[in-house]
């Protein structure tokens, strides 16, 4: 009798301990989402998607990235590690590595191989370049590897970096139409993933095509269809309706990325993962990371004022509503915790701003490189430019040494030349960056994004409004608010209703989750938390 009593006491104690954590945490990242979209498109959203999260959860209206460059890889890494590229090491999506002397992609790993129906290059990926732990790593450790962690996205980096080093799985989309992974996670795909891929869930979206979700009059927050600020979409003119089958026949299944249906496909896959991996079925907390990438592809190609982008967000709203309803039914209301944010925001199209009398423009990166090389040849008789990318300028130190040039004088000459260029606000040297004391806001952002073993000898800061990109669509990367200001919504398990307009850093998310879940902080974080969602 005493043994039975002790068993029930022990079991009840475990249950009470489990109640201190949700059954499932779902991290949602919407690629290239500006906070402004929650305001601009609000009247056209349903009550059950974004509005449900905002009305019944906690809204942080003033969350910002606190470093440069604001790109997808660094963004996902920073959300989940609670630190910046200067610490976690993901200083771009791809960059010229000073240490290696060649280009490096953020999740490249040639020691692993593709599993699933993807090309060799698509699957040679892992989190090995990520130098710190993630909140998902710390959950795995805290549960003695019993809590599951699964990451997924259309992009490899959007799946791999959030899932961390200890994930059970990370899955990303191949141009074959299949979700794939690498041997970093296992020797073969789970059977349910293979079954999902064999069912070709992408095809019904392609067959149906893309037309407006609502009457065209609803889209009065956007510019007219087919305007001069839009590029082409998968080779087609930017005008509705889109014949996706024709695009597919000319290309491959990757064309779905730049449509809202990439998000829908990912949601289908996420629901299947929850079902088959039994996520949230017990009180050992699991973590699912979901990164919706189609918003970024549409934004880059067609810009933030396009009807296509607005339609993508209206459809994503419905997708999120469906996903929340699914979580209610499978995990249970109050048993799961959701946060939604973005990996970066995005600039206005510079030509659009110029046409409306703001004296800025776009600058093609290749033209910047051409100018740098010409200046170098004219001044020093040699091309001293080793690489220019991600606002970083690298010098060929071997040639500088061979010619007997003084490196400091070379850098100063290039700085003086660059300051004559219309788009340049400031140019910072490595010494200035590493000596940043916080007084210069933008220098501090650059310092938080700078790794001296990887980044350049000089870092360029463009003036506000200028964009290093083509004439159509948009991009991102700067430390200005249009690239850094993103949404942050918390919802569900032990989250109070409310809102704040106080300034917050994106790096506060991971340590806040650690405190919420009562687990160890990721090992690179500064441990600053969002008290507003910790009080309950």
XYZ file of C-alpha atoms in Angstrom:
536
model
C 0.000 0.000 0.000
C 2.847 2.363 0.889
C 4.559 1.633 -2.447
C 1.368 2.491 -4.312
C 0.986 5.694 -2.307
C 4.605 6.691 -2.987
C 4.059 6.012 -6.700
C 1.028 8.304 -6.830
C 2.823 11.017 -4.843
C 5.817 10.788 -7.195
C 3.593 10.861 -10.261
C 1.653 13.863 -8.951
C 4.925 15.671 -8.187
C 6.085 15.107 -11.775
C 2.736 16.406 -13.023
C 3.031 19.582 -10.951
C 6.584 20.094 -12.197
C 5.400 19.590 -15.772
C 2.722 22.229 -15.340
C 5.536 24.757 -15.048
C 6.168 24.326 -18.769
C 3.888 24.209 -21.814
C 3.486 20.990 -23.759
C 4.689 22.649 -26.949
C 6.471 25.861 -27.907
C 5.992 27.048 -31.478
C 8.357 29.706 -32.797
C 7.042 31.403 -35.945
C 9.325 33.623 -38.012
C 7.836 35.527 -40.951
C 10.638 36.380 -43.341
C 10.965 40.136 -44.177
C 7.908 41.166 -42.130
C 7.655 44.814 -41.105
C 5.688 45.655 -37.957
C 3.831 48.127 -40.133
C 2.081 45.321 -42.025
C 0.089 44.463 -38.902
C -1.250 48.015 -39.007
C -1.538 48.599 -42.754
C -3.432 45.390 -43.539
C -5.337 45.181 -40.253
C -8.777 46.003 -41.667
C -8.480 43.140 -44.162
C -7.309 40.463 -41.716
C -9.679 37.861 -40.286
C -10.430 37.762 -36.566
C -8.690 34.407 -36.094
C -5.129 34.894 -37.359
C -2.910 37.883 -36.584
C -5.773 39.607 -34.758
C -6.269 36.604 -32.472
C -2.605 36.709 -31.484
C -2.758 40.474 -30.915
C -6.091 40.598 -29.096
C -5.528 37.614 -26.827
C -1.767 37.709 -26.442
C 0.960 40.235 -25.729
C 2.054 42.702 -28.424
C 5.520 44.250 -28.435
C 5.133 47.162 -30.854
C 8.721 48.411 -30.780
C 11.070 45.448 -31.215
C 14.221 46.073 -33.223
C 17.303 44.320 -34.477
C 20.305 45.788 -32.708
C 22.993 45.010 -35.273
C 23.928 45.168 -38.938
C 23.630 43.389 -41.374
C 19.940 42.578 -41.122
C 19.687 39.406 -43.193
C 17.861 36.078 -42.896
C 20.676 33.917 -41.530
C 21.810 36.348 -38.814
C 18.167 37.110 -37.983
C 17.153 33.517 -37.317
C 20.359 32.901 -35.382
C 19.873 36.000 -33.233
C 16.245 35.205 -32.380
C 17.099 31.746 -31.113
C 20.524 32.381 -29.513
C 19.657 35.663 -27.831
C 22.851 37.254 -29.078
C 24.224 39.002 -32.161
C 26.491 37.964 -35.087
C 29.594 39.237 -33.283
C 29.061 36.362 -30.837
C 27.095 33.648 -32.653
C 29.196 33.944 -35.817
C 26.473 34.025 -38.487
C 27.502 37.355 -40.015
C 25.471 37.010 -43.219
C 23.571 34.585 -45.376
C 26.814 34.106 -47.229
C 29.967 36.099 -46.893
C 33.598 36.276 -47.880
C 35.402 34.688 -44.947
C 38.595 36.484 -43.983
C 39.780 33.340 -42.183
C 39.128 30.980 -45.093
C 39.882 33.428 -47.898
C 36.781 32.331 -49.805
C 33.002 32.613 -49.761
C 31.156 30.817 -46.986
C 27.429 30.040 -46.757
C 25.940 30.225 -43.280
C 24.898 26.558 -43.050
C 27.415 24.956 -45.431
C 28.780 21.595 -44.294
C 30.399 19.354 -46.898
C 30.932 16.626 -44.280
C 27.218 15.746 -44.446
C 25.067 14.575 -47.315
C 21.557 15.120 -48.632
C 18.824 12.787 -47.476
C 15.639 12.816 -49.493
C 14.888 13.881 -53.052
C 17.213 16.863 -53.328
C 20.425 17.769 -55.109
C 23.810 17.141 -53.545
C 24.378 20.824 -52.797
C 20.908 21.379 -51.300
C 21.548 18.928 -48.491
C 25.158 19.630 -47.534
C 23.947 21.701 -44.609
C 24.171 21.719 -40.801
C 24.403 24.189 -37.882
C 28.181 23.741 -37.471
C 28.934 27.414 -38.297
C 26.691 28.573 -35.433
C 29.057 29.244 -32.526
C 26.596 29.431 -29.612
C 23.689 27.405 -28.279
C 20.052 28.182 -29.029
C 17.012 28.158 -26.784
C 16.046 24.931 -28.558
C 19.432 23.433 -27.625
C 18.912 24.382 -24.004
C 15.461 22.775 -23.996
C 16.969 19.533 -25.289
C 19.564 19.635 -22.509
C 17.020 20.573 -19.833
C 14.791 17.610 -20.701
C 17.722 15.180 -20.960
C 17.052 15.060 -24.720
C 13.486 13.794 -24.170
C 11.794 16.944 -25.415
C 11.723 16.960 -29.205
C 12.974 19.847 -31.342
C 12.062 20.078 -35.032
C 12.797 22.983 -37.361
C 11.274 23.609 -40.782
C 11.247 26.221 -43.515
C 11.367 26.607 -47.270
C 14.930 27.891 -46.693
C 17.672 25.678 -45.289
C 18.962 28.446 -43.007
C 15.433 29.177 -41.768
C 15.097 25.558 -40.624
C 18.612 24.726 -39.419
C 19.655 27.745 -37.343
C 16.517 27.923 -35.150
C 16.589 24.165 -34.497
C 20.129 24.406 -33.161
C 22.843 21.811 -32.641
C 20.850 19.117 -30.838
C 17.657 19.067 -32.909
C 15.919 15.820 -33.716
C 15.342 17.099 -37.247
C 15.467 20.107 -39.506
C 13.668 20.011 -42.863
C 13.825 22.399 -45.798
C 12.325 22.586 -49.268
C 14.041 21.343 -52.414
C 13.417 22.534 -55.944
C 12.185 18.971 -56.551
C 9.103 19.758 -54.438
C 10.252 17.568 -51.544
C 11.225 18.449 -47.990
C 14.765 17.232 -47.416
C 17.344 17.104 -44.643
C 20.970 16.058 -44.156
C 22.851 13.192 -42.560
C 23.671 15.550 -39.689
C 20.225 14.587 -38.346
C 19.871 10.963 -39.472
C 20.604 8.412 -42.149
C 17.195 8.538 -43.803
C 14.054 10.634 -43.659
C 11.287 9.602 -41.287
C 8.692 7.532 -43.103
C 6.022 10.173 -42.670
C 8.214 12.753 -44.480
C 8.781 10.380 -47.384
C 5.037 9.709 -47.571
C 4.299 13.452 -47.504
C 6.802 14.071 -50.303
C 5.423 11.229 -52.415
C 1.954 12.761 -52.196
C 3.295 15.917 -53.964
C 1.310 18.386 -51.880
C 2.737 21.274 -53.908
C 0.997 20.282 -57.131
C -2.606 21.323 -56.287
C -1.346 24.867 -55.596
C 0.530 24.976 -58.891
C -2.417 23.577 -60.822
C -4.819 26.114 -59.327
C -2.611 29.147 -59.980
C -2.543 32.445 -58.124
C -5.311 35.018 -58.327
C -6.373 37.619 -55.794
C -7.961 36.280 -52.637
C -10.383 39.215 -52.397
C -11.936 41.781 -54.777
C -9.310 44.134 -56.158
C -10.920 47.149 -54.422
C -9.842 45.676 -51.077
C -6.183 46.206 -51.988
C -6.270 49.983 -51.703
C -3.289 49.919 -49.312
C -1.082 48.881 -52.243
C -0.025 50.340 -55.579
C -1.737 49.360 -58.812
C -1.078 45.935 -60.280
C 1.964 45.863 -62.631
C 3.698 49.091 -61.631
C 7.244 50.196 -62.458
C 8.617 49.238 -59.037
C 7.912 45.539 -59.460
C 10.244 42.990 -60.989
C 9.202 39.751 -62.616
C 7.882 36.763 -60.702
C 9.497 33.521 -61.836
C 10.007 35.142 -65.234
C 6.403 36.337 -65.587
C 5.079 39.894 -65.772
C 3.860 41.088 -62.361
C 0.129 41.006 -63.058
C -2.706 38.808 -61.845
C -3.646 36.061 -62.441
C -0.431 34.009 -62.443
C -0.271 30.753 -64.356
C 1.855 28.713 -61.948
C 1.647 25.574 -64.067
C 3.313 27.391 -66.941
C 6.020 28.659 -64.572
C 6.496 25.149 -63.197
C 6.883 23.664 -66.663
C 9.570 26.218 -67.513
C 11.390 25.920 -64.185
C 10.807 23.476 -61.321
C 8.863 23.090 -58.067
C 10.924 25.881 -56.534
C 8.594 28.424 -58.142
C 6.127 27.948 -55.274
C 8.559 29.731 -52.942
C 7.668 33.122 -54.440
C 3.922 32.622 -53.976
C 1.802 32.603 -50.817
C 1.299 28.868 -51.300
C 4.824 28.167 -50.107
C 3.525 29.218 -46.694
C 0.463 26.993 -47.049
C 2.604 24.015 -48.008
C 4.831 24.580 -44.975
C 1.790 24.740 -42.687
C 0.578 21.407 -44.074
C 4.003 19.962 -43.343
C 4.037 21.447 -39.821
C 0.674 19.874 -38.982
C 1.908 16.523 -40.257
C 5.029 16.834 -38.087
C 2.950 17.547 -34.985
C 0.778 14.532 -35.719
C 3.454 11.998 -36.651
C 6.139 13.099 -34.196
C 3.478 13.426 -31.461
C 4.626 16.905 -30.502
C 2.882 18.294 -27.444
C 1.400 14.932 -26.460
C 2.904 14.838 -22.949
C 4.232 17.283 -20.395
C 7.834 17.017 -21.577
C 8.013 20.229 -23.584
C 8.642 19.976 -27.325
C 9.675 22.842 -29.610
C 8.651 23.376 -33.240
C 10.289 26.173 -35.242
C 8.440 27.311 -38.373
C 9.846 29.954 -40.717
C 7.517 31.269 -43.427
C 9.760 32.357 -46.302
C 7.374 33.208 -49.150
C 6.877 36.726 -47.814
C 10.579 37.384 -48.382
C 10.633 36.039 -51.935
C 7.569 38.093 -52.878
C 8.954 41.188 -51.160
C 12.326 40.975 -52.895
C 10.806 40.461 -56.340
C 7.846 42.813 -56.180
C 8.396 45.192 -53.270
C 6.510 46.269 -50.141
C 3.839 48.243 -52.000
C 2.767 45.480 -54.384
C -0.688 43.933 -54.433
C 1.078 40.570 -54.496
C 2.661 41.231 -51.116
C -0.616 42.325 -49.580
C -2.344 39.234 -50.947
C 0.444 37.087 -49.506
C -0.145 38.533 -46.041
C -3.930 38.193 -46.265
C -3.459 34.541 -47.156
C -0.832 34.050 -44.434
C -3.347 35.423 -41.940
C -5.753 32.627 -42.897
C -2.931 30.082 -42.731
C -2.023 31.171 -39.200
C -5.682 31.041 -38.149
C -5.926 27.475 -39.421
C -2.701 26.522 -37.656
C -3.874 27.968 -34.331
C -7.147 26.055 -34.622
C -5.148 22.898 -35.282
C -3.038 23.494 -32.167
C -6.221 24.014 -30.142
C -7.528 20.615 -31.226
C -4.332 18.597 -31.031
C -2.318 20.138 -28.177
C -5.160 21.914 -26.398
C -5.903 25.547 -25.634
C -3.612 26.838 -22.942
C -1.145 23.989 -23.387
C 1.036 25.595 -26.060
C 3.074 28.775 -26.259
C 3.474 30.646 -29.561
C 5.688 33.558 -30.414
C 5.704 35.265 -33.809
C 8.379 37.619 -35.072
C 10.485 38.321 -38.186
C 14.129 37.823 -39.137
C 14.358 41.391 -40.492
C 12.061 43.958 -42.076
C 12.595 45.644 -45.456
C 13.202 48.955 -47.181
C 10.911 50.906 -49.449
C 11.844 50.720 -53.102
C 14.315 53.589 -53.599
C 12.979 54.505 -57.049
C 9.475 54.787 -55.572
C 10.817 57.178 -52.925
C 12.735 59.194 -55.527
C 9.669 59.492 -57.763
C 7.889 60.944 -54.747
C 10.591 63.613 -54.273
C 12.858 61.959 -51.685
C 16.367 62.327 -53.113
C 17.619 58.750 -52.740
C 18.311 55.986 -55.212
C 19.298 52.365 -55.577
C 22.961 51.513 -56.123
C 23.875 48.275 -57.857
C 26.517 46.365 -55.822
C 28.403 45.509 -59.020
C 28.715 49.254 -59.745
C 30.158 49.811 -56.265
C 32.744 47.082 -56.940
C 33.558 48.551 -60.361
C 34.155 51.977 -58.802
C 36.345 50.560 -56.026
C 38.504 48.640 -58.476
C 38.914 51.650 -60.771
C 39.905 53.877 -57.849
C 42.427 51.281 -56.698
C 44.002 50.880 -60.125
C 44.105 54.638 -60.742
C 45.610 55.347 -57.314
C 47.922 52.411 -56.627
C 48.408 50.867 -60.053
C 46.950 47.591 -58.768
C 43.530 46.151 -57.934
C 43.782 45.883 -54.152
C 40.098 44.910 -53.730
C 39.829 41.287 -52.695
C 36.057 41.330 -52.143
C 33.120 43.631 -51.500
C 29.909 42.125 -50.106
C 27.445 42.672 -47.267
C 28.745 46.258 -46.855
C 32.220 44.815 -46.091
C 35.357 45.719 -48.067
C 38.268 43.267 -47.946
C 41.751 44.188 -49.170
C 44.298 41.919 -50.844
C 46.992 42.174 -48.197
C 49.435 40.030 -50.128
C 49.563 42.544 -52.986
C 49.727 45.451 -50.529
C 52.702 43.801 -48.813
C 54.410 42.881 -52.085
C 54.164 46.465 -53.361
C 55.469 47.825 -50.049
C 52.366 49.895 -49.410
C 51.433 51.041 -45.922
C 48.151 49.351 -45.040
C 46.829 52.234 -42.936
C 47.393 54.698 -45.763
C 45.633 52.376 -48.206
C 42.605 52.159 -45.919
C 42.550 55.912 -45.427
C 42.703 56.520 -49.191
C 39.765 54.188 -49.772
C 37.785 55.815 -46.952
C 38.313 59.229 -48.509
C 37.227 57.925 -51.919
C 34.128 56.219 -50.491
C 33.075 59.382 -48.665
C 32.771 61.098 -52.065
C 30.061 58.631 -53.110
C 26.492 59.899 -52.864
C 25.143 56.902 -50.931
C 27.835 56.718 -48.223
C 27.144 58.083 -44.745
C 30.206 56.723 -42.909
C 33.058 54.250 -43.392
C 34.409 52.413 -40.363
C 37.696 50.560 -40.006
C 38.177 47.352 -38.030
C 39.904 49.313 -35.275
C 36.999 51.758 -34.952
C 34.489 48.902 -34.899
C 36.287 46.885 -32.227
C 36.750 50.063 -30.181
C 33.068 51.044 -30.288
C 31.960 52.478 -26.948
C 28.224 52.798 -27.573
C 28.174 56.560 -28.171
C 27.744 56.161 -31.939
C 24.457 54.253 -32.367
C 25.168 52.998 -35.873
C 28.764 52.088 -35.108
C 27.455 50.076 -32.170
C 25.074 48.208 -34.510
C 27.961 47.446 -36.842
C 30.110 46.257 -33.922
C 27.392 43.849 -32.783
C 27.309 42.375 -36.286
C 31.082 42.202 -36.774
C 33.390 39.207 -36.380
C 37.053 40.149 -37.016
C 37.921 36.604 -38.090
C 35.272 36.724 -40.828
C 34.392 40.303 -41.749
C 36.130 42.993 -43.794
C 38.791 45.638 -43.238
C 36.278 48.445 -43.811
C 32.498 48.466 -43.293
C 30.291 50.905 -45.204
C 27.200 52.604 -43.814
C 24.857 53.905 -46.502
C 22.681 56.945 -45.979
C 19.039 56.315 -44.970
C 16.790 55.442 -47.894
C 19.546 54.302 -50.239
C 19.492 50.639 -51.143
C 22.224 48.393 -52.543
C 19.925 46.493 -54.868
C 18.295 46.602 -58.283
C 15.715 49.146 -59.401
C 12.692 46.902 -58.718
C 11.494 45.068 -55.621
C 13.312 45.645 -52.366
C 16.011 44.410 -50.030
C 17.310 44.920 -46.485
C 20.525 44.815 -44.485
C 20.997 48.264 -42.930
C 20.686 49.299 -39.254
C 17.880 51.746 -40.063
C 14.423 51.219 -38.597
C 12.855 50.210 -41.898
C 15.119 47.127 -41.824
C 15.193 46.524 -38.058
C 11.636 47.155 -36.796
C 9.746 43.841 -36.645
C 6.658 42.434 -34.912
C 6.787 40.351 -31.757
C 3.644 38.621 -30.526
C 3.453 36.167 -27.624
C 0.354 34.020 -27.219
C -0.927 31.044 -25.275
C 0.432 29.282 -22.197
C 0.804 31.714 -19.273
C 0.906 34.772 -21.548
C -1.039 37.803 -20.302
C -3.019 40.044 -22.607
C -1.418 43.408 -23.165
C 0.882 45.584 -25.191
C 3.875 47.853 -24.844
C 5.526 50.479 -26.998
C 8.794 50.438 -25.034
C 11.941 49.757 -27.053
C 13.007 46.098 -27.042
C 15.856 44.180 -28.699
C 15.300 41.037 -30.756
C 17.928 39.316 -28.611
C 15.580 39.418 -25.610
C 13.337 36.658 -27.000
C 15.539 33.630 -26.285
C 16.451 34.498 -22.670
C 12.802 35.350 -21.998
C 11.798 31.893 -23.189
C 14.520 30.387 -21.013
C 13.090 32.133 -17.953
C 9.554 31.198 -18.949
C 10.500 27.536 -19.329
C 12.801 27.605 -16.284
C 15.828 26.357 -18.197
C 19.401 27.525 -18.795
C 20.050 30.607 -20.906
C 21.641 30.063 -24.338
C 25.361 30.397 -23.682
C 26.029 33.572 -25.678
C 23.121 35.746 -24.569
C 23.341 38.984 -22.570
C 20.313 37.647 -20.639
C 18.107 40.720 -20.958
C 14.470 39.610 -20.734
C 10.953 40.814 -21.538
C 9.456 41.253 -18.087
C 6.003 41.923 -19.528
C 5.412 38.231 -20.329
C 7.170 36.865 -17.241
C 4.880 38.332 -14.618
C 2.121 35.736 -14.997
